[in-house]
mmCIF file of C-alpha atoms in Angstrom:
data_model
loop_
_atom_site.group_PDB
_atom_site.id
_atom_site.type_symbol
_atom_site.label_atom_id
_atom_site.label_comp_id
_atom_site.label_asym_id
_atom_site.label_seq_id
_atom_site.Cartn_x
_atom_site.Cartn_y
_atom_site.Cartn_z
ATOM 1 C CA UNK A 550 29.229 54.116 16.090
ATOM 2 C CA UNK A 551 26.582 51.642 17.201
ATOM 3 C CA UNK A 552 23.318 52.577 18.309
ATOM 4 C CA UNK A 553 20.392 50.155 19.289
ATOM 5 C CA UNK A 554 16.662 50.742 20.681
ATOM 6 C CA UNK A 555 15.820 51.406 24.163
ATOM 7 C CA UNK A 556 17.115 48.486 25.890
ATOM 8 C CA UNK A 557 15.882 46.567 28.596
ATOM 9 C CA UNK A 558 15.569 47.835 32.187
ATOM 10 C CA UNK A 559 18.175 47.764 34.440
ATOM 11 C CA UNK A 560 17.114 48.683 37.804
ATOM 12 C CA UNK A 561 18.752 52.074 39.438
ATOM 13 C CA UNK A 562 18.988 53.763 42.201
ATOM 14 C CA UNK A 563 19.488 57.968 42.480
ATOM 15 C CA UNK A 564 21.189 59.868 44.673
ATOM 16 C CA UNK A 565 21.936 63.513 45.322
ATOM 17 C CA UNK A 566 25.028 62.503 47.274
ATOM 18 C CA UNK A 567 28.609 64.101 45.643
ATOM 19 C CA UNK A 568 30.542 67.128 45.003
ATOM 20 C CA UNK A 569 28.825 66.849 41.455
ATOM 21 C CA UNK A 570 25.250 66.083 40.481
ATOM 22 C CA UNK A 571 25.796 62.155 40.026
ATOM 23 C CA UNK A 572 22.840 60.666 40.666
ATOM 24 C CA UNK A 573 23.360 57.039 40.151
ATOM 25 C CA UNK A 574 24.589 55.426 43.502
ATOM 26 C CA UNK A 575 28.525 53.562 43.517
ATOM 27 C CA UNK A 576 26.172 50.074 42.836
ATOM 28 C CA UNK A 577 24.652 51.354 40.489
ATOM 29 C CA UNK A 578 27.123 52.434 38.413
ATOM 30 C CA UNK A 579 28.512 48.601 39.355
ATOM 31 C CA UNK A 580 25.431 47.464 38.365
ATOM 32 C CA UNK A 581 25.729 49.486 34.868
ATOM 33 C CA UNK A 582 29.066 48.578 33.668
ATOM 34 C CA UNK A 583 28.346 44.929 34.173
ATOM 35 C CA UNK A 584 25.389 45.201 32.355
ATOM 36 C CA UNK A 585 27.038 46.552 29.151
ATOM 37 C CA UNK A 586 27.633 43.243 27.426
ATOM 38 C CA UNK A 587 23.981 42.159 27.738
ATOM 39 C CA UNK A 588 22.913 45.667 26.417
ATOM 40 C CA UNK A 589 24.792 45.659 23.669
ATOM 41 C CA UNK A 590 24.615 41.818 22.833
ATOM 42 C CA UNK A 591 28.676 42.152 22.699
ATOM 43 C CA UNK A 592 31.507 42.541 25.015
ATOM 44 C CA UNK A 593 33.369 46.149 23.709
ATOM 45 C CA UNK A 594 36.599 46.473 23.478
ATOM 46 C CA UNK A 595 38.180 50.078 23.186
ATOM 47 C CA UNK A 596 35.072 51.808 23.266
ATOM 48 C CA UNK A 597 32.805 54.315 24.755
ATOM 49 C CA UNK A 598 29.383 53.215 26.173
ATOM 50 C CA UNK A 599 26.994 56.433 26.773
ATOM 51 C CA UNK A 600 24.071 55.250 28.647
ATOM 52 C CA UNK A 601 21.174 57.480 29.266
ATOM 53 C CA UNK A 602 19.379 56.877 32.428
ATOM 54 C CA UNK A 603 15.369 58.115 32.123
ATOM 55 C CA UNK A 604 12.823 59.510 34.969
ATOM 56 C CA UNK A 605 9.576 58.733 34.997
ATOM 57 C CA UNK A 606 6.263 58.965 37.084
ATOM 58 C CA UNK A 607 6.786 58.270 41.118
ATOM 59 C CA UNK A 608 10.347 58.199 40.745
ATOM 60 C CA UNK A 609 11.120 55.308 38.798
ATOM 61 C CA UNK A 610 14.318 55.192 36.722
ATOM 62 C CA UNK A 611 15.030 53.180 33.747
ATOM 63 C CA UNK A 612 17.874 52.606 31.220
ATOM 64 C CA UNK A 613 17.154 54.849 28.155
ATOM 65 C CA UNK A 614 19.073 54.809 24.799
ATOM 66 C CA UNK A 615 22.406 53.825 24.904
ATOM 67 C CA UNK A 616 25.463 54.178 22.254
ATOM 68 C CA UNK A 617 28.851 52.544 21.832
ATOM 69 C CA UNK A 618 31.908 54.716 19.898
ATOM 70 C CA UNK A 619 34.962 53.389 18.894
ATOM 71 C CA UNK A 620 37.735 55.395 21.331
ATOM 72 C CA UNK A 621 39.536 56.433 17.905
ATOM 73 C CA UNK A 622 36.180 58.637 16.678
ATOM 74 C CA UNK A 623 36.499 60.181 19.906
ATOM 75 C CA UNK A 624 40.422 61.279 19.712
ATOM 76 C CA UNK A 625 39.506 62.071 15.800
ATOM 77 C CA UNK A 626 35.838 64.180 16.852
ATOM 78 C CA UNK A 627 34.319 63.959 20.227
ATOM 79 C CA UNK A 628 31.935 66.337 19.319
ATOM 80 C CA UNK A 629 30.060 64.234 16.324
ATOM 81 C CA UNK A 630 30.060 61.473 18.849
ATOM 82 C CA UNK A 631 27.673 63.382 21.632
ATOM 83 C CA UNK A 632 25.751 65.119 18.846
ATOM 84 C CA UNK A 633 24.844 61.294 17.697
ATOM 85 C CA UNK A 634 24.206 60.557 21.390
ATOM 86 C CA UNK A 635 22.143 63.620 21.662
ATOM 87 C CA UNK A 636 19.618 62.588 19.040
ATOM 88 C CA UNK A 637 19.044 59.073 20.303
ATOM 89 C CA UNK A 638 18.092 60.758 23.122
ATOM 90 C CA UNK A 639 15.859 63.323 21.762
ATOM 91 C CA UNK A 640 13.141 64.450 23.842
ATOM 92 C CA UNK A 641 13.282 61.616 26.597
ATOM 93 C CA UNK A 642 13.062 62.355 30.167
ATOM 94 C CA UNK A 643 16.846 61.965 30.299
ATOM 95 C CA UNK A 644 18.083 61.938 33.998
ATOM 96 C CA UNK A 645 21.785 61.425 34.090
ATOM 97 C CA UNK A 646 24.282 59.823 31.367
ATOM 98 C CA UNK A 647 27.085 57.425 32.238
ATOM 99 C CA UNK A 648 29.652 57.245 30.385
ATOM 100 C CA UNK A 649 31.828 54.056 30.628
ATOM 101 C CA UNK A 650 35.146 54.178 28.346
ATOM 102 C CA UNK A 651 36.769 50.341 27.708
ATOM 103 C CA UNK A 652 40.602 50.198 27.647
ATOM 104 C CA UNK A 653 42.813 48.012 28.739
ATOM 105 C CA UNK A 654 45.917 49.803 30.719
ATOM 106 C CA UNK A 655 48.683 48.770 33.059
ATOM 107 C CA UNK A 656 47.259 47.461 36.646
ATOM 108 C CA UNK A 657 49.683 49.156 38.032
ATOM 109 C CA UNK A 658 48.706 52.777 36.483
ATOM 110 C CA UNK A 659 45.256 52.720 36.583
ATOM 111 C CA UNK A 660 44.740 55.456 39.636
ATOM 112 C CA UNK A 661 42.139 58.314 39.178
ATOM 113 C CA UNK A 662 45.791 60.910 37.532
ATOM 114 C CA UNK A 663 46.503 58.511 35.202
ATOM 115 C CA UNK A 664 43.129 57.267 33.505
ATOM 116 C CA UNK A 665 43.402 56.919 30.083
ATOM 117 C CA UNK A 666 42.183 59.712 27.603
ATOM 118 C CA UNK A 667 41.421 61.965 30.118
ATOM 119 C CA UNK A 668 41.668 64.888 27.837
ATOM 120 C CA UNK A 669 39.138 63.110 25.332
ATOM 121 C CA UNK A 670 36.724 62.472 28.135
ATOM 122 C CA UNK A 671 36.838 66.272 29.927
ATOM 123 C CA UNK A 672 35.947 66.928 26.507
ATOM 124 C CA UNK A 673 32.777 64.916 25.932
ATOM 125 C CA UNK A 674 31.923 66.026 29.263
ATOM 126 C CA UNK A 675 32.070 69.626 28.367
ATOM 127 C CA UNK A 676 29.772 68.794 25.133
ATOM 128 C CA UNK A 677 27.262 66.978 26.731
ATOM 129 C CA UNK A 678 26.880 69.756 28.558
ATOM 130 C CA UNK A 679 26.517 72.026 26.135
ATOM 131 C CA UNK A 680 23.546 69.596 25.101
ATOM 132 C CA UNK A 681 21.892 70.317 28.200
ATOM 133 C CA UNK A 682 23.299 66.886 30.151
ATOM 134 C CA UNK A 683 24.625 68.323 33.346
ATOM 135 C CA UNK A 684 24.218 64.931 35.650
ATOM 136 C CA UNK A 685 27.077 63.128 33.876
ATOM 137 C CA UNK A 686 29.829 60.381 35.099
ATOM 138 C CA UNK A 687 32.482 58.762 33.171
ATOM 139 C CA UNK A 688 34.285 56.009 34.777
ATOM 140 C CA UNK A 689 37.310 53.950 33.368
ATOM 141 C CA UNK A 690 37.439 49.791 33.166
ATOM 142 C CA UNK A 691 40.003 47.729 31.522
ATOM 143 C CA UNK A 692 37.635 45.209 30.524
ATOM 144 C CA UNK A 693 34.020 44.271 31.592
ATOM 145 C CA UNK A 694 34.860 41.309 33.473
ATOM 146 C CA UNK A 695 34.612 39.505 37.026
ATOM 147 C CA UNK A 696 36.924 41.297 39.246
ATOM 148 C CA UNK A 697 37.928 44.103 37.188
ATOM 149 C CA UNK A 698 37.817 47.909 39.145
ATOM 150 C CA UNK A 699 36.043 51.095 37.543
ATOM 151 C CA UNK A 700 37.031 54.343 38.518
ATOM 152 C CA UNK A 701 35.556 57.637 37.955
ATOM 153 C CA UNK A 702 36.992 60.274 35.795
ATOM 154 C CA UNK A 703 35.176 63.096 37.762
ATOM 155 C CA UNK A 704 35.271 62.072 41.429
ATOM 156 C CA UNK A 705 38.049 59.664 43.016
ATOM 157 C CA UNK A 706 36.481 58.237 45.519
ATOM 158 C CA UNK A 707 33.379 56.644 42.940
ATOM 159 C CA UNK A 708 34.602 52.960 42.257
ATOM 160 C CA UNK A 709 33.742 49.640 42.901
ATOM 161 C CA UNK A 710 34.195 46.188 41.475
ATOM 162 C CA UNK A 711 32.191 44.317 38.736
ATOM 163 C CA UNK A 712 30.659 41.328 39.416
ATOM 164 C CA UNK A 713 29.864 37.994 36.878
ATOM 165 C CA UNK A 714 28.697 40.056 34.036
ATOM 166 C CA UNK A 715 26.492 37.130 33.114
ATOM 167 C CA UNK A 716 24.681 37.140 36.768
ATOM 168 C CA UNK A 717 23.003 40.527 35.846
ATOM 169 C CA UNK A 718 19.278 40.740 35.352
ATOM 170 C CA UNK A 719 20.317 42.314 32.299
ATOM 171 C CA UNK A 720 22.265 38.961 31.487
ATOM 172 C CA UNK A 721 19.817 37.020 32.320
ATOM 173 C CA UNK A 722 16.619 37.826 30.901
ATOM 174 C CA UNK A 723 18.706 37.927 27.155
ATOM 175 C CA UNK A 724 19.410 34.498 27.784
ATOM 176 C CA UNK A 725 15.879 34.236 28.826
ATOM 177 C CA UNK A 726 14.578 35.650 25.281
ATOM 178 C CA UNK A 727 17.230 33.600 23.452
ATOM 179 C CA UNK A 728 19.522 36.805 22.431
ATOM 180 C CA UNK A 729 23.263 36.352 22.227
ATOM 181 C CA UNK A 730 25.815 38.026 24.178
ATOM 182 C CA UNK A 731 28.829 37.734 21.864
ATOM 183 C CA UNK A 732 33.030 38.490 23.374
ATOM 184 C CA UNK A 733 33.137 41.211 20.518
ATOM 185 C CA UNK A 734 31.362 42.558 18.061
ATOM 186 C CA UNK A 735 33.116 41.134 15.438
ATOM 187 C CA UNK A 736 32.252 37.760 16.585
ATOM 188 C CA UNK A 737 28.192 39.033 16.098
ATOM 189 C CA UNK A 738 29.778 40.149 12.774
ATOM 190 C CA UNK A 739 30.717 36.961 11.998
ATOM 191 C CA UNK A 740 27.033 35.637 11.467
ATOM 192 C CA UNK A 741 26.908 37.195 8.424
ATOM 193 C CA UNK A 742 29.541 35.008 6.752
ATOM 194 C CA UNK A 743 28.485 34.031 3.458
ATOM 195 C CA UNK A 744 28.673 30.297 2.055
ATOM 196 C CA UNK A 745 31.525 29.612 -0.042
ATOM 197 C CA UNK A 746 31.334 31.633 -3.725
ATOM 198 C CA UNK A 747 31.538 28.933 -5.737
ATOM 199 C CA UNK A 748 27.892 27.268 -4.045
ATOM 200 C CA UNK A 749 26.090 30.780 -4.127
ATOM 201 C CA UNK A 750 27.139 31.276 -7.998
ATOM 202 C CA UNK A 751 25.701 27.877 -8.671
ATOM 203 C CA UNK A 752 22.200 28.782 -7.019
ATOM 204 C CA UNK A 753 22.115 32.109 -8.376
ATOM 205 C CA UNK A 754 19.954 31.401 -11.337
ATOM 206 C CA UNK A 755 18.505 28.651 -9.557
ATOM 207 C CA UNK A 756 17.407 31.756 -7.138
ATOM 208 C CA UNK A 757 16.548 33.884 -9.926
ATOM 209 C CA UNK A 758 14.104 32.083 -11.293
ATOM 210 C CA UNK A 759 12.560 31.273 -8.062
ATOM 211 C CA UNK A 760 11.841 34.646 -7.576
ATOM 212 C CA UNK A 761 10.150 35.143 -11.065
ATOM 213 C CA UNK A 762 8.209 32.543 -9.893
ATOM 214 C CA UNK A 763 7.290 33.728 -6.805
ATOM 215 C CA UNK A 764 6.309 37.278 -8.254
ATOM 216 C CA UNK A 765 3.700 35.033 -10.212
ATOM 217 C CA UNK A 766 2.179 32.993 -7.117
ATOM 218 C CA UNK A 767 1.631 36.397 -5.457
ATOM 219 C CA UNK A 768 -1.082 36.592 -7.611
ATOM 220 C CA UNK A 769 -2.232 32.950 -7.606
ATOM 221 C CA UNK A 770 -4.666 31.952 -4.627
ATOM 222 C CA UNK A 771 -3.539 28.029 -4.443
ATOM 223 C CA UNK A 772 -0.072 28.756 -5.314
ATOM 224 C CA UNK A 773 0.623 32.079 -2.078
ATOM 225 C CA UNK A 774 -1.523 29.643 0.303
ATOM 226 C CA UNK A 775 1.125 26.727 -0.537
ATOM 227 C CA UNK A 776 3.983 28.717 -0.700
ATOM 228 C CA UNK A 777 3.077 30.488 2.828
ATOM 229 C CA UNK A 778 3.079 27.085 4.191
ATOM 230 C CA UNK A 779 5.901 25.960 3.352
ATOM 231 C CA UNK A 780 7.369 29.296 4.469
ATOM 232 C CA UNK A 781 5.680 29.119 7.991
ATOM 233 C CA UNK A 782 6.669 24.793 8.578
ATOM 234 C CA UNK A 783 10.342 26.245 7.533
ATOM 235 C CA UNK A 784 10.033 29.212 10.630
ATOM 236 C CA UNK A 785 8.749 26.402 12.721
ATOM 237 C CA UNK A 786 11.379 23.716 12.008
ATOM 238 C CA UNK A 787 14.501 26.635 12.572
ATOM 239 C CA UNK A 788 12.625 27.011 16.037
ATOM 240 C CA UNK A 789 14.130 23.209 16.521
ATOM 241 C CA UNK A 790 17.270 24.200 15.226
ATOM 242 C CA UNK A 791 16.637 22.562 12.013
ATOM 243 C CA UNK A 792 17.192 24.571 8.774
ATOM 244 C CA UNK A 793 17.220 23.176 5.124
ATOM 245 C CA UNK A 794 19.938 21.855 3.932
ATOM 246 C CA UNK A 795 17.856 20.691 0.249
ATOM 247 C CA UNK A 796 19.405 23.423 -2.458
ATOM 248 C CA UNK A 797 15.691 23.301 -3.748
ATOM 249 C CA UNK A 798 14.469 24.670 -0.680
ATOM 250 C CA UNK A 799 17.155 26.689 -0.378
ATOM 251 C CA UNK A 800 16.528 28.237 -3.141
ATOM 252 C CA UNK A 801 12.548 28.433 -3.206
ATOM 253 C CA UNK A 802 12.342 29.653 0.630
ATOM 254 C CA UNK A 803 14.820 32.455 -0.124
ATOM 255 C CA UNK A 804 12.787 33.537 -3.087
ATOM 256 C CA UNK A 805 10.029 33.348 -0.896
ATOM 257 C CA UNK A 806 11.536 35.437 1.708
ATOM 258 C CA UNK A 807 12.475 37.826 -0.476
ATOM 259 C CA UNK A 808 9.641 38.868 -2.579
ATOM 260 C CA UNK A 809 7.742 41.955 -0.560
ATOM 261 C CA UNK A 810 4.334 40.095 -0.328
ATOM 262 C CA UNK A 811 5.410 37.088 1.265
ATOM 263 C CA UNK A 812 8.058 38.722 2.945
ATOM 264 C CA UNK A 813 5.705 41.129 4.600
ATOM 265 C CA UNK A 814 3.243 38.303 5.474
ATOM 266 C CA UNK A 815 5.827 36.585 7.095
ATOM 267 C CA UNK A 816 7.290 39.371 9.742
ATOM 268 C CA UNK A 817 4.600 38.565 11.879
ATOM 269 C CA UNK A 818 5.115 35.948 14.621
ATOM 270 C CA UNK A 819 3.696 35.094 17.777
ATOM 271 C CA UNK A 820 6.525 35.899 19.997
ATOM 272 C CA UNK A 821 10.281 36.453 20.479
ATOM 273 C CA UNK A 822 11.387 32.502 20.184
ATOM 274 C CA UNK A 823 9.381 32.590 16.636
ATOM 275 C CA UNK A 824 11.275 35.924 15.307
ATOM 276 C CA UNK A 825 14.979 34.784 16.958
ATOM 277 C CA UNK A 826 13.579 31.283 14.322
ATOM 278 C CA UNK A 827 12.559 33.563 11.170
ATOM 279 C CA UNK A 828 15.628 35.196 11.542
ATOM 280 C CA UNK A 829 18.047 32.128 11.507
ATOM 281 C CA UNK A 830 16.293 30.539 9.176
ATOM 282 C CA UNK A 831 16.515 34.224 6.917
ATOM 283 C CA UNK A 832 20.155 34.209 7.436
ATOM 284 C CA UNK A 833 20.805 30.495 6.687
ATOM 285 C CA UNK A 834 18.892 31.478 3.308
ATOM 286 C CA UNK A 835 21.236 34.500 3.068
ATOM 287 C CA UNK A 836 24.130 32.393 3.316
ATOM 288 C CA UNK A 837 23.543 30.531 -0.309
ATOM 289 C CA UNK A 838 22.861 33.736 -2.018
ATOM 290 C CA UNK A 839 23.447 36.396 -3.951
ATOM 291 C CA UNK A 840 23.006 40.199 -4.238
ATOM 292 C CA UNK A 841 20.050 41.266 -5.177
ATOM 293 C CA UNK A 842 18.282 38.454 -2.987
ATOM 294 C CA UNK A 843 21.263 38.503 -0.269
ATOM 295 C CA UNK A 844 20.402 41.938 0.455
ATOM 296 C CA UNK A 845 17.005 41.711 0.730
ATOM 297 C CA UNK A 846 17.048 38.766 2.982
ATOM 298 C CA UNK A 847 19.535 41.106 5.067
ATOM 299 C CA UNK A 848 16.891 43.906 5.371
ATOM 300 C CA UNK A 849 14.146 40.571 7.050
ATOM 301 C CA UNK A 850 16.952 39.711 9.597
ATOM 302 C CA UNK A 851 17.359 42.971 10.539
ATOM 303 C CA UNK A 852 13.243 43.666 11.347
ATOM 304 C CA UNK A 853 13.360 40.447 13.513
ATOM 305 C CA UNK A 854 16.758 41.503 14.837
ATOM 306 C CA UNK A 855 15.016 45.096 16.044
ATOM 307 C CA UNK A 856 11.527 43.806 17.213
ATOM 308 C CA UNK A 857 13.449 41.541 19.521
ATOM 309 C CA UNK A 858 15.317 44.396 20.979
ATOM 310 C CA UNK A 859 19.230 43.338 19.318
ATOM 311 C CA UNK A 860 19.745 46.714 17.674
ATOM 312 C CA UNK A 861 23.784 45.578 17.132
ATOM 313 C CA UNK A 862 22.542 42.327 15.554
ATOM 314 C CA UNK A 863 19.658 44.725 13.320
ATOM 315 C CA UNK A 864 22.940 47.773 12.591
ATOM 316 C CA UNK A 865 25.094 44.423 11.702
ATOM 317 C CA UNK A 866 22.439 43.078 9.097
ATOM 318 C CA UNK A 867 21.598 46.120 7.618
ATOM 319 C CA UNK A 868 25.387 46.397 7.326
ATOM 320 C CA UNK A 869 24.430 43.427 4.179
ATOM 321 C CA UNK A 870 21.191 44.976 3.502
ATOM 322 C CA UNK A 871 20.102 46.572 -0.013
ATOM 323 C CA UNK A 872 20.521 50.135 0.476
ATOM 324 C CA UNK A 873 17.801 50.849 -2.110
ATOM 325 C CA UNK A 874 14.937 49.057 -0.153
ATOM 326 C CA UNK A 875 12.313 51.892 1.485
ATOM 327 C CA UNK A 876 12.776 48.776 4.462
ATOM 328 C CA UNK A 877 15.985 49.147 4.982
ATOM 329 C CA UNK A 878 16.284 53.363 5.081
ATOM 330 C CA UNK A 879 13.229 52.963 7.684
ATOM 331 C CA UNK A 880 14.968 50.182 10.124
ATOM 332 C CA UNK A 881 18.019 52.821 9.717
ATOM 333 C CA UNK A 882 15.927 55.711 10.521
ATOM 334 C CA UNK A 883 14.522 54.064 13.877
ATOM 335 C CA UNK A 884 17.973 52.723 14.555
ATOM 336 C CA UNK A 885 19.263 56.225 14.705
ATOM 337 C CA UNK A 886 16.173 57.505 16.715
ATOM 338 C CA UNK A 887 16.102 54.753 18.993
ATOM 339 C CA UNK A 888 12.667 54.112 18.491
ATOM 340 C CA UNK A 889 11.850 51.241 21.322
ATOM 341 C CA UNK A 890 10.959 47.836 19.499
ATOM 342 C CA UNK A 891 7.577 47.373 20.531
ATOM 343 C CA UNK A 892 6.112 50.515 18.987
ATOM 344 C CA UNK A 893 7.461 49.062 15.151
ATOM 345 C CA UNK A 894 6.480 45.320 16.531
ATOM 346 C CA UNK A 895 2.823 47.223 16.430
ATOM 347 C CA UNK A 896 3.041 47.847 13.049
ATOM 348 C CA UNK A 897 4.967 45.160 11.988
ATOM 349 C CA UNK A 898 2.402 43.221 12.818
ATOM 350 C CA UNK A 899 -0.755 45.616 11.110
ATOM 351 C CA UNK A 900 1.632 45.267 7.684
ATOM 352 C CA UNK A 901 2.098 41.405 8.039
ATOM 353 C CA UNK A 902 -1.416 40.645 8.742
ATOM 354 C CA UNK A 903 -3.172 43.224 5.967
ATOM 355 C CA UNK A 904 -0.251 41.597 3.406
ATOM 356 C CA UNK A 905 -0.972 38.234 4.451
ATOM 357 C CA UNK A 906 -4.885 38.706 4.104
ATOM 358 C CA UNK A 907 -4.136 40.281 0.527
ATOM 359 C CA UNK A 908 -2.664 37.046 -0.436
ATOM 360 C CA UNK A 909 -5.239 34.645 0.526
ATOM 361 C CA UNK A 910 -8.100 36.776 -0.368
ATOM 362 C CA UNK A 911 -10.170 35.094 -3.110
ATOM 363 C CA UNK A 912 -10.094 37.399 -6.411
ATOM 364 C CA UNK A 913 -13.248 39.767 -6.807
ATOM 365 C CA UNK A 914 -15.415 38.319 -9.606
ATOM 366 C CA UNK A 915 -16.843 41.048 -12.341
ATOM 367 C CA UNK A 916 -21.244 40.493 -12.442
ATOM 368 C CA UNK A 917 -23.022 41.843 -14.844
#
């Protein structure tokens, strides 16, 4: 199952009109489904998108949390699948869910008696229900593309036709803040593909003395203030789409990166180009290593991943992220709460700055 932060808002429309409560309008269900990819940051494939829409004051609607299941966890257990849904959602103003299931089927079949998995979906119906979400639609598409026709599971006469998926607002303004919007997940996934063994064993103990080293400058005011700076010129160079290829900077930025002082000081950037540049340069760095270090450079992708509102691309690098880290069960944690990114960019940013401070602070000096 993949779960991600609040994402951004797609504009929606209620309505009261229907023989059930349905309260998203036929475009905006249109408006929805083409959306998904830029949501998720992937085109799905065999899936299930729950989408939570959310109320606020003088009307307004929003997209809330929103969740993607693999259509085999729902033939094997529906019911874990809406209980996961249900705590994303917690105690949001939830005003209707959507529910948009992803399978290809024969053109010529695809009327409202032959849907696919119709027996799976009555079924997730009846348990979101039993959670309290009454306004619910589920509507079938064969793929998320240009042209393709969504019909509803609960009412025949809801469909419509998707536009350009990459004309949405949605699309747009993740193109706008530089996130990706990958044709599967697998090909987010594929990010995380290590360099070849043979050039990670050889900078292992290159990397593991770095790190000694590094342990040692935290503590050394000359030696943090240098090493920060090479740290930040790195950041600022990956925001040109230049990353080291030097093995000796390789191997002393990812020892940087990965001891909890500098790494701390160095979560905080000034905006979402910066963090989308930390964390390239972060997974270039986790390319040429190791566990231990490979797993801790996971857990810095996946902060800059979250705070920039890709909650596949955080769930993907905590995938490769040391298990052990208190960093990496928190990210996890907010993940699976769908905390929205700008309340842990707050203190992402209070951590960074006191750690930062900490390190370039001259040492007290005993008087007598």
């Amino acid at each position: 199952m993949i779960t991600k932060p609040v994402p951004p808002t797609v504009p929606l429309r209620s309505s009261s009109k229907g023989r059930r409560p349905m309260s998203l309008t036929r475009a905006s269900i249109t408006s929805v489904v083409a959306s998904i990819p830029a949501l998720l940051g992937f085109v799905p494939h065999d899936s299930l998108v729950l989408l939570s829409a959310l109320t606020h004051e003088q009307g307004k609607v929003s997209t809330g949390p929103i969740a993607r299941i693999d259509l085999a966890h729902i033939t094997h257990d529906p019911g874990d699948a809406v209980k996961q849904f249900n705590r994303l959602c917690g105690d949001l103003p939830v005003l209707c869910v959507t529910g948009i299931l992803v399978r290809t089927v024969d053109d010529n079949a695809a009327t409202d008696d032959s849907l696919p998995l119709r027996a799976e979906v009555d079924t997730v119906v009846a348990r979101l229900a039993e959670h309290g979400f009454i306004d619910v639609d589920v509507v079938h598409v064969p793929a998320i593309a240009e042209g393709a026709r969504w019909r509803s599971y609960l009412d025949a006469d809801r469909t419509g036709v998707l536009p350009d998926s990459a004309t949405t607002p949605a699309a747009v303004a993740a193109v706008a803040a530089g996130r990706t919007i990958a044709a599967s997940r697998d090909e987010l996934a594929a990010r995380f593909t290590p360099a070849p063994e043979h050039v990670r064993e050889r900078l292992q103990p290159r990397v593991t003395d770095a790190v000694e080293l590094a342990v040692i400058d935290q503590h050394r005011l000359v030696a943090a203030r240098v090493r920060l700076a090479r740290a930040d010129a790195a950041i600022r160079a990956a925001g040109h789409g230049e990353l080291p290829a030097d093995e000796a900077a390789i191997v002393d930025l990812a020892a940087t990166f990965a001891t909890p002082p500098f790494r701390d000081a160095l979560l905080a950037v000034p905006d979402d180009t910066a963090r989308l540049a930390a964390e390239n340069l972060v997974l270039h760095l986790w390319r040429h290593t190791c566990d231990p270090t490979a797993g801790q450079l996971a857990t810095v992708a996946a902060v800059h991943a979250y705070v920039r509102g890709d909650g596949t691309g955080a769930r993907i690098a905590l995938e490769n992220a040391d298990p052990e880290q208190p960093l990496t069960g928190l990210l996890s944690r907010l993940l699976g709460h769908a905390v929205p990114p700008s309340k842990l960019d707050d203190l992402i940013q209070n951590i960074s700055v006191d750690a930062r401070r900490t390190l370039l602070s001259e040492p007290a000096v005993d008087q007598a």
